[in-house]
PDB file of C-alpha atoms in Angstrom:
ATOM      1  CA  MET K 239       0.000   0.000   0.000  1.00 41.00           C
ATOM      2  CA  ALA K 240       1.258   3.503  -0.808  1.00 42.00           C
ATOM      3  CA  ASP K 241       0.009   7.048  -0.278  1.00 41.00           C
ATOM      4  CA  GLU K 242      -0.225   9.759  -2.942  1.00 37.00           C
ATOM      5  CA  ALA K 243       3.455  10.617  -2.495  1.00 38.00           C
ATOM      6  CA  GLY K 244       4.388   6.999  -3.138  1.00 36.00           C
ATOM      7  CA  ALA K 245       5.482   6.269   0.420  1.00 43.00           C
ATOM      8  CA  VAL K 246       4.903   2.714   1.556  1.00 51.00           C
ATOM      9  CA  ALA K 247       2.790   1.914   4.583  1.00 74.00           C
ATOM     10  CA  SER K 248       4.522   1.205   7.874  1.00 83.00           C
ATOM     11  CA  VAL K 249       3.641  -0.887  10.923  1.00 85.00           C
ATOM     12  CA  SER K 250       4.085  -0.711  14.678  1.00 85.00           C
ATOM     13  CA  THR K 251       6.793  -2.521  16.650  1.00 85.00           C
ATOM     14  CA  GLY K 252       4.253  -5.057  17.921  1.00 84.00           C
ATOM     15  CA  THR K 253       3.049  -5.857  14.405  1.00 85.00           C
ATOM     16  CA  ALA K 254       6.630  -6.089  13.137  1.00 85.00           C
ATOM     17  CA  ALA K 255       7.473  -8.541  15.927  1.00 85.00           C
ATOM     18  CA  ARG K 256       4.492 -10.767  15.089  1.00 83.00           C
ATOM     19  CA  ARG K 257       5.360 -10.818  11.409  1.00 83.00           C
ATOM     20  CA  ILE K 258       9.002 -11.726  11.989  1.00 81.00           C
ATOM     21  CA  GLY K 259       8.348 -14.147  14.850  1.00 83.00           C
ATOM     22  CA  VAL K 260      10.305 -12.516  17.676  1.00 84.00           C
ATOM     23  CA  SER K 261       9.280 -10.542  20.741  1.00 82.00           C
ATOM     24  CA  PRO K 262       9.050  -6.731  20.772  1.00 84.00           C
ATOM     25  CA  ILE K 263      11.772  -6.782  23.468  1.00 84.00           C
ATOM     26  CA  THR K 264      14.109  -8.524  21.007  1.00 84.00           C
ATOM     27  CA  LEU K 265      13.413  -5.893  18.348  1.00 85.00           C
ATOM     28  CA  ARG K 266      14.193  -3.081  20.780  1.00 85.00           C
ATOM     29  CA  SER K 267      17.364  -4.866  21.871  1.00 85.00           C
ATOM     30  CA  TRP K 268      18.525  -5.322  18.268  1.00 86.00           C
ATOM     31  CA  ASP K 269      17.796  -1.667  17.584  1.00 85.00           C
ATOM     32  CA  ARG K 270      19.645  -0.466  20.668  1.00 84.00           C
ATOM     33  CA  ARG K 271      22.669  -2.732  20.245  1.00 86.00           C
ATOM     34  CA  TYR K 272      23.033  -3.118  16.484  1.00 85.00           C
ATOM     35  CA  GLY K 273      21.066  -0.293  14.857  1.00 85.00           C
ATOM     36  CA  ILE K 274      18.449  -2.638  13.371  1.00 84.00           C
ATOM     37  CA  GLY K 275      15.424  -0.391  13.485  1.00 81.00           C
ATOM     38  CA  PRO K 276      13.455   2.408  11.815  1.00 82.00           C
ATOM     39  CA  ALA K 277      14.301   6.088  11.900  1.00 70.00           C
ATOM     40  CA  ARG K 278      13.612   7.854  15.193  1.00 63.00           C
ATOM     41  CA  GLN K 279      10.980  10.562  15.221  1.00 58.00           C
ATOM     42  CA  ASP K 280      10.374  13.139  17.913  1.00 53.00           C
ATOM     43  CA  GLY K 281       7.017  12.673  19.600  1.00 53.00           C
ATOM     44  CA  ARG K 282       5.908   9.849  17.327  1.00 65.00           C
ATOM     45  CA  HIS K 283       5.689   6.098  17.712  1.00 71.00           C
ATOM     46  CA  ARG K 284       8.299   4.254  15.713  1.00 77.00           C
ATOM     47  CA  ARG K 285       7.082   2.701  12.471  1.00 85.00           C
ATOM     48  CA  TRP K 286       8.625  -0.123  10.433  1.00 86.00           C
ATOM     49  CA  THR K 287       8.492   0.042   6.635  1.00 85.00           C
ATOM     50  CA  PRO K 288       8.816  -2.962   4.282  1.00 85.00           C
ATOM     51  CA  ALA K 289      12.519  -2.088   3.900  1.00 86.00           C
ATOM     52  CA  ASP K 290      12.945  -2.201   7.688  1.00 86.00           C
ATOM     53  CA  LEU K 291      11.102  -5.534   7.786  1.00 85.00           C
ATOM     54  CA  ALA K 292      13.375  -6.918   5.063  1.00 85.00           C
ATOM     55  CA  VAL K 293      16.394  -6.124   7.247  1.00 87.00           C
ATOM     56  CA  LEU K 294      14.681  -7.781  10.233  1.00 85.00           C
ATOM     57  CA  ASP K 295      13.824 -10.816   8.143  1.00 83.00           C
ATOM     58  CA  GLU K 296      17.451 -11.280   7.126  1.00 84.00           C
ATOM     59  CA  MET K 297      18.667 -10.665  10.684  1.00 84.00           C
ATOM     60  CA  CYS K 298      16.301 -13.357  11.939  1.00 81.00           C
ATOM     61  CA  ARG K 299      17.411 -15.826   9.261  1.00 77.00           C
ATOM     62  CA  LEU K 300      21.100 -15.281   9.966  1.00 80.00           C
ATOM     63  CA  THR K 301      20.867 -15.511  13.751  1.00 78.00           C
ATOM     64  CA  ALA K 302      18.777 -18.689  13.437  1.00 71.00           C
ATOM     65  CA  ALA K 303      21.606 -20.115  11.316  1.00 69.00           C
ATOM     66  CA  GLY K 304      24.099 -19.396  14.125  1.00 71.00           C
ATOM     67  CA  VAL K 305      25.660 -16.145  12.889  1.00 78.00           C
ATOM     68  CA  PRO K 306      26.644 -13.881  15.837  1.00 82.00           C
ATOM     69  CA  PRO K 307      24.131 -11.015  16.204  1.00 82.00           C
ATOM     70  CA  ALA K 308      26.573  -8.166  15.515  1.00 85.00           C
ATOM     71  CA  GLU K 309      27.803  -9.846  12.334  1.00 86.00           C
ATOM     72  CA  ALA K 310      24.251 -10.765  11.349  1.00 85.00           C
ATOM     73  CA  ALA K 311      23.165  -7.140  11.773  1.00 86.00           C
ATOM     74  CA  ARG K 312      25.906  -5.874   9.454  1.00 87.00           C
ATOM     75  CA  ALA K 313      25.046  -8.480   6.833  1.00 87.00           C
ATOM     76  CA  ALA K 314      21.302  -7.889   7.203  1.00 85.00           C
ATOM     77  CA  ARG K 315      21.655  -4.176   6.503  1.00 83.00           C
ATOM     78  CA  GLU K 316      23.651  -4.974   3.379  1.00 83.00           C
ATOM     79  CA  ARG K 317      21.404  -7.750   2.033  1.00 77.00           C
ATOM     80  CA  GLY K 318      17.983  -7.049   3.485  1.00 60.00           C
ATOM     81  CA  GLY K 319      17.314  -3.429   2.845  1.00 50.00           C
ATOM     82  CA  GLY K 320      20.434  -1.297   3.002  1.00 44.00           C
ATOM     83  CA  PRO K 321      21.525   0.935   5.881  1.00 42.00           C
ATOM     84  CA  PRO K 322      18.993   2.434   8.304  1.00 41.00           C
ATOM     85  CA  PRO K 323      17.388   5.666   7.101  1.00 38.00           C
ATOM     86  CA  ALA K 324      18.785   8.937   8.357  1.00 38.00           C
ATOM     87  CA  PRO K 325      17.363  10.345  11.617  1.00 37.00           C
ATOM     88  CA  GLY K 326      14.434  12.677  11.133  1.00 36.00           C
ATOM     89  CA  VAL K 327      13.081  10.991   8.003  1.00 33.00           C
ATOM     90  CA  ARG K 328       9.294  11.018   8.257  1.00 32.00           C
ATOM     91  CA  ARG K 329       7.520   7.680   8.173  1.00 31.00           C
ATOM     92  CA  PRO K 330       3.942   7.431   6.857  1.00 30.00           C
ATOM     93  CA  GLU K 331       1.192   6.111   9.077  1.00 31.00           C
ATOM     94  CA  ALA K 332      -0.031   2.613   8.293  1.00 30.00           C
ATOM     95  CA  GLY K 333      -3.321   2.247   6.492  1.00 30.00           C
ATOM     96  CA  PRO K 334      -5.816  -0.526   7.206  1.00 29.00           C
ATOM     97  CA  GLY K 335      -3.950  -2.988   4.994  1.00 29.00           C
ATOM     98  CA  PRO K 336      -5.311  -6.250   3.587  1.00 29.00           C
ATOM     99  CA  PRO K 337      -6.067  -8.528   6.563  1.00 38.00           C
ATOM    100  CA  LEU K 338      -5.133 -11.704   4.723  1.00 39.00           C
ATOM    101  CA  GLY K 339      -1.686 -10.313   3.940  1.00 46.00           C
ATOM    102  CA  ASP K 340      -1.100  -9.543   7.600  1.00 53.00           C
ATOM    103  CA  VAL K 341      -2.392 -12.958   8.606  1.00 60.00           C
ATOM    104  CA  ARG K 342      -0.017 -14.747   6.241  1.00 74.00           C
ATOM    105  CA  LEU K 343       2.932 -12.780   7.579  1.00 79.00           C
ATOM    106  CA  GLU K 344       1.940 -13.448  11.174  1.00 85.00           C
ATOM    107  CA  CYS K 345       1.563 -17.172  10.430  1.00 87.00           C
ATOM    108  CA  ARG K 346       5.103 -17.137   9.115  1.00 84.00           C
ATOM    109  CA  GLY K 347       6.319 -15.378  12.257  1.00 86.00           C
ATOM    110  CA  LEU K 348       4.586 -17.926  14.498  1.00 90.00           C
ATOM    111  CA  SER K 349       5.948 -20.795  12.420  1.00 88.00           C
ATOM    112  CA  ARG K 350       9.479 -19.456  12.710  1.00 86.00           C
ATOM    113  CA  ALA K 351       9.207 -19.099  16.463  1.00 88.00           C
ATOM    114  CA  ALA K 352       7.954 -22.700  16.705  1.00 89.00           C
ATOM    115  CA  LEU K 353      10.761 -24.029  14.514  1.00 86.00           C
ATOM    116  CA  ARG K 354      13.264 -22.202  16.753  1.00 85.00           C
ATOM    117  CA  LEU K 355      11.538 -23.856  19.754  1.00 88.00           C
ATOM    118  CA  ASP K 356      11.194 -20.350  21.191  1.00 88.00           C
ATOM    119  CA  ALA K 357       8.384 -21.202  23.613  1.00 91.00           C
ATOM    120  CA  PRO K 358       8.090 -17.749  25.279  1.00 90.00           C
ATOM    121  CA  VAL K 359       7.662 -16.028  21.915  1.00 89.00           C
ATOM    122  CA  VAL K 360       5.196 -18.678  20.681  1.00 92.00           C
ATOM    123  CA  ASP K 361       3.142 -18.100  23.820  1.00 93.00           C
ATOM    124  CA  GLU K 362       3.352 -14.318  23.490  1.00 89.00           C
ATOM    125  CA  LEU K 363       2.318 -14.390  19.819  1.00 90.00           C
ATOM    126  CA  LEU K 364      -0.651 -16.677  20.436  1.00 93.00           C
ATOM    127  CA  THR K 365      -1.907 -14.475  23.269  1.00 92.00           C
ATOM    128  CA  SER K 366      -1.567 -11.358  21.119  1.00 88.00           C
ATOM    129  CA  PHE K 367      -3.496 -13.013  18.265  1.00 90.00           C
ATOM    130  CA  VAL K 368      -6.447 -13.859  20.515  1.00 92.00           C
ATOM    131  CA  ASP K 369      -6.397 -10.381  22.067  1.00 89.00           C
ATOM    132  CA  GLU K 370      -6.272  -8.604  18.714  1.00 86.00           C
ATOM    133  CA  TYR K 371      -8.428 -10.774  16.438  1.00 89.00           C
ATOM    134  CA  GLY K 372     -10.664 -12.684  18.847  1.00 91.00           C
ATOM    135  CA  LEU K 373     -10.659 -16.412  19.468  1.00 93.00           C
ATOM    136  CA  VAL K 374     -12.489 -17.638  16.374  1.00 93.00           C
ATOM    137  CA  ARG K 375     -10.490 -15.646  13.856  1.00 92.00           C
ATOM    138  CA  ALA K 376      -7.217 -16.356  15.656  1.00 93.00           C
ATOM    139  CA  TRP K 377      -7.959 -20.082  15.439  1.00 95.00           C
ATOM    140  CA  GLU K 378      -9.210 -20.145  11.852  1.00 93.00           C
ATOM    141  CA  ASP K 379      -6.799 -17.668  10.259  1.00 91.00           C
ATOM    142  CA  LEU K 380      -3.632 -18.056  12.341  1.00 91.00           C
ATOM    143  CA  MET K 381      -3.397 -21.063  14.647  1.00 94.00           C
ATOM    144  CA  MET K 382      -4.804 -23.732  12.328  1.00 93.00           C
ATOM    145  CA  PRO K 383      -2.913 -22.626   9.168  1.00 91.00           C
ATOM    146  CA  THR K 384       0.363 -22.454  11.125  1.00 92.00           C
ATOM    147  CA  LEU K 385      -0.192 -25.912  12.629  1.00 91.00           C
ATOM    148  CA  ARG K 386      -0.752 -27.247   9.120  1.00 89.00           C
ATOM    149  CA  ALA K 387       2.348 -25.489   7.784  1.00 86.00           C
ATOM    150  CA  VAL K 388       4.597 -26.811  10.552  1.00 86.00           C
ATOM    151  CA  GLY K 389       3.056 -30.268  10.107  1.00 83.00           C
ATOM    152  CA  ARG K 390       3.840 -30.196   6.388  1.00 81.00           C
ATOM    153  CA  ARG K 391       7.390 -29.145   7.234  1.00 73.00           C
ATOM    154  CA  TRP K 392       8.150 -32.214   9.326  1.00 67.00           C
ATOM    155  CA  ALA K 393       6.136 -34.533   7.064  1.00 64.00           C
ATOM    156  CA  SER K 394       8.405 -33.556   4.176  1.00 68.00           C
ATOM    157  CA  ALA K 395      11.600 -33.862   6.229  1.00 64.00           C
ATOM    158  CA  GLY K 396      11.134 -37.118   8.121  1.00 67.00           C
ATOM    159  CA  ASP K 397      10.859 -36.502  11.838  1.00 64.00           C
ATOM    160  CA  LYS K 398      13.197 -33.505  11.800  1.00 72.00           C
ATOM    161  CA  TYR K 399      10.619 -30.938  12.921  1.00 77.00           C
ATOM    162  CA  VAL K 400       8.141 -33.074  14.828  1.00 87.00           C
ATOM    163  CA  GLU K 401       9.265 -31.469  18.098  1.00 90.00           C
ATOM    164  CA  ALA K 402       8.281 -28.059  16.704  1.00 89.00           C
ATOM    165  CA  GLU K 403       4.775 -29.275  15.914  1.00 90.00           C
ATOM    166  CA  HIS K 404       4.417 -30.774  19.375  1.00 93.00           C
ATOM    167  CA  LEU K 405       5.594 -27.559  21.022  1.00 94.00           C
ATOM    168  CA  LEU K 406       3.260 -25.438  18.912  1.00 95.00           C
ATOM    169  CA  SER K 407       0.311 -27.759  19.603  1.00 95.00           C
ATOM    170  CA  TRP K 408       0.936 -27.590  23.338  1.00 96.00           C
ATOM    171  CA  HIS K 409       1.004 -23.798  23.360  1.00 96.00           C
ATOM    172  CA  VAL K 410      -2.056 -23.503  21.124  1.00 97.00           C
ATOM    173  CA  SER K 411      -3.913 -25.744  23.576  1.00 96.00           C
ATOM    174  CA  SER K 412      -2.717 -23.590  26.482  1.00 96.00           C
ATOM    175  CA  ALA K 413      -3.790 -20.381  24.712  1.00 96.00           C
ATOM    176  CA  LEU K 414      -7.256 -21.812  24.032  1.00 96.00           C
ATOM    177  CA  ARG K 415      -7.718 -22.731  27.678  1.00 94.00           C
ATOM    178  CA  ARG K 416      -6.754 -19.235  28.801  1.00 93.00           C
ATOM    179  CA  VAL K 417      -9.643 -17.621  26.916  1.00 91.00           C
ATOM    180  CA  PRO K 418     -12.042 -16.367  29.635  1.00 90.00           C
ATOM    181  CA  ALA K 419     -15.524 -17.848  29.708  1.00 88.00           C
ATOM    182  CA  ALA K 420     -18.570 -15.597  29.662  1.00 88.00           C
ATOM    183  CA  PRO K 421     -21.177 -15.854  32.420  1.00 87.00           C
ATOM    184  CA  PRO K 422     -23.424 -18.870  31.722  1.00 82.00           C
ATOM    185  CA  ALA K 423     -26.330 -18.127  29.423  1.00 74.00           C
ATOM    186  CA  ARG K 424     -29.688 -18.627  31.188  1.00 74.00           C
ATOM    187  CA  THR K 425     -31.289 -20.798  28.546  1.00 69.00           C
ATOM    188  CA  GLY K 426     -32.157 -23.866  30.617  1.00 74.00           C
ATOM    189  CA  ALA K 427     -30.813 -26.116  27.851  1.00 80.00           C
ATOM    190  CA  GLY K 428     -28.287 -28.854  28.520  1.00 89.00           C
ATOM    191  CA  PRO K 429     -24.570 -28.651  27.738  1.00 93.00           C
ATOM    192  CA  VAL K 430     -22.820 -29.325  24.457  1.00 95.00           C
ATOM    193  CA  LEU K 431     -20.824 -32.574  24.621  1.00 97.00           C
ATOM    194  CA  LEU K 432     -17.494 -32.616  22.783  1.00 97.00           C
ATOM    195  CA  ALA K 433     -15.375 -35.708  22.229  1.00 96.00           C
ATOM    196  CA  CYS K 434     -13.095 -37.308  19.668  1.00 96.00           C
ATOM    197  CA  VAL K 435     -14.272 -40.536  18.062  1.00 93.00           C
ATOM    198  CA  PRO K 436     -12.505 -43.810  18.972  1.00 94.00           C
ATOM    199  CA  GLY K 437      -8.936 -43.811  17.680  1.00 93.00           C
ATOM    200  CA  GLU K 438      -8.767 -40.009  17.180  1.00 94.00           C
ATOM    201  CA  GLN K 439      -6.034 -38.441  19.319  1.00 92.00           C
ATOM    202  CA  HIS K 440      -6.034 -34.903  17.891  1.00 93.00           C
ATOM    203  CA  THR K 441      -8.147 -32.757  20.198  1.00 95.00           C
ATOM    204  CA  LEU K 442      -7.223 -29.218  19.156  1.00 95.00           C
ATOM    205  CA  PRO K 443     -10.251 -28.590  16.895  1.00 95.00           C
ATOM    206  CA  ILE K 444     -12.722 -29.495  19.635  1.00 96.00           C
ATOM    207  CA  GLU K 445     -10.613 -27.600  22.187  1.00 97.00           C
ATOM    208  CA  ALA K 446     -11.083 -24.538  19.979  1.00 96.00           C
ATOM    209  CA  LEU K 447     -14.821 -25.200  19.747  1.00 96.00           C
ATOM    210  CA  THR K 448     -15.018 -25.680  23.522  1.00 96.00           C
ATOM    211  CA  ALA K 449     -13.298 -22.333  24.097  1.00 95.00           C
ATOM    212  CA  ALA K 450     -15.507 -20.568  21.537  1.00 95.00           C
ATOM    213  CA  LEU K 451     -18.697 -21.902  23.137  1.00 94.00           C
ATOM    214  CA  ALA K 452     -17.514 -21.008  26.641  1.00 92.00           C
ATOM    215  CA  GLU K 453     -16.649 -17.517  25.406  1.00 91.00           C
ATOM    216  CA  ARG K 454     -20.329 -17.170  24.498  1.00 90.00           C
ATOM    217  CA  GLY K 455     -21.549 -18.453  27.844  1.00 90.00           C
ATOM    218  CA  LEU K 456     -22.707 -21.847  26.546  1.00 92.00           C
ATOM    219  CA  PRO K 457     -22.067 -24.814  28.881  1.00 92.00           C
ATOM    220  CA  THR K 458     -19.920 -27.666  27.572  1.00 94.00           C
ATOM    221  CA  ARG K 459     -18.618 -31.057  28.626  1.00 95.00           C
ATOM    222  CA  MET K 460     -15.275 -31.839  27.003  1.00 96.00           C
ATOM    223  CA  PHE K 461     -14.121 -35.481  27.057  1.00 96.00           C
ATOM    224  CA  GLY K 462     -10.980 -35.263  24.915  1.00 95.00           C
ATOM    225  CA  ALA K 463      -9.347 -37.899  22.746  1.00 96.00           C
ATOM    226  CA  ALA K 464     -10.531 -41.330  21.640  1.00 96.00           C
ATOM    227  CA  VAL K 465     -13.790 -41.616  23.578  1.00 96.00           C
ATOM    228  CA  PRO K 466     -15.510 -45.026  23.215  1.00 96.00           C
ATOM    229  CA  ALA K 467     -18.947 -44.751  21.667  1.00 95.00           C
ATOM    230  CA  THR K 468     -20.557 -46.521  24.608  1.00 96.00           C
ATOM    231  CA  ALA K 469     -18.992 -44.053  27.060  1.00 96.00           C
ATOM    232  CA  LEU K 470     -20.174 -41.056  25.059  1.00 95.00           C
ATOM    233  CA  ASP K 471     -23.649 -42.560  24.840  1.00 95.00           C
ATOM    234  CA  GLU K 472     -23.707 -42.970  28.624  1.00 96.00           C
ATOM    235  CA  ALA K 473     -22.535 -39.367  29.114  1.00 96.00           C
ATOM    236  CA  ALA K 474     -25.305 -38.143  26.813  1.00 95.00           C
ATOM    237  CA  ARG K 475     -27.878 -40.174  28.740  1.00 95.00           C
ATOM    238  CA  ARG K 476     -26.741 -38.669  32.040  1.00 95.00           C
ATOM    239  CA  THR K 477     -26.445 -35.029  30.985  1.00 93.00           C
ATOM    240  CA  GLY K 478     -29.261 -34.467  28.472  1.00 93.00           C
ATOM    241  CA  PRO K 479     -27.117 -32.370  26.113  1.00 95.00           C
ATOM    242  CA  ARG K 480     -28.384 -29.871  23.579  1.00 93.00           C
ATOM    243  CA  ALA K 481     -25.833 -31.193  21.076  1.00 94.00           C
ATOM    244  CA  VAL K 482     -23.016 -33.759  20.794  1.00 94.00           C
TER     245      VAL K 482
END
């Protein structure tokens, strides 16, 4: 996106961190120590342009490959987007931007953090997604596509990245369970029963549904993985659910 003067849109530090897959603290540290950051502006929040993000992207790639940060910063400025702009250069404000473009970039950032096994950043990103986009959109547009992408990564490389998928799955589950429930709706209807069929061990989709229903104040009973049909039938008989 560009304005009438041809200047490209810029993003906040928090958005830049989500797109790259690091924490805002890391970005500020890289800026302070190595000069990897946008131009400073008096009285204005700092904004990151696509050129700034290209430098960050290269810095992230190099440090993940084991290059020392100071050396990575020098190389990133040369390869990613050139030297930092001169102080005092005005940055344009970001426009609304295409949501799907932002989502794809944020999926990439989350995937990178998972592949680095950077659990604190994975947790921070997931929390920020739910806070910013809401549970349903965060699950559909960010969590689920990233889980699929990381799963494809290890499926195409043997078991090389299976630990990254397990770590990401664990933190997605934790993020879903942190979503606060609304006060129970006074409908008088029974709960919604959620369970995986026999042999199914992947619970994340029904964990997401459980969290979404609770967020709306609807009572649930979650039974998890591989529930025998007879056990689920007995649970339904005892609870009188509105849906299973």
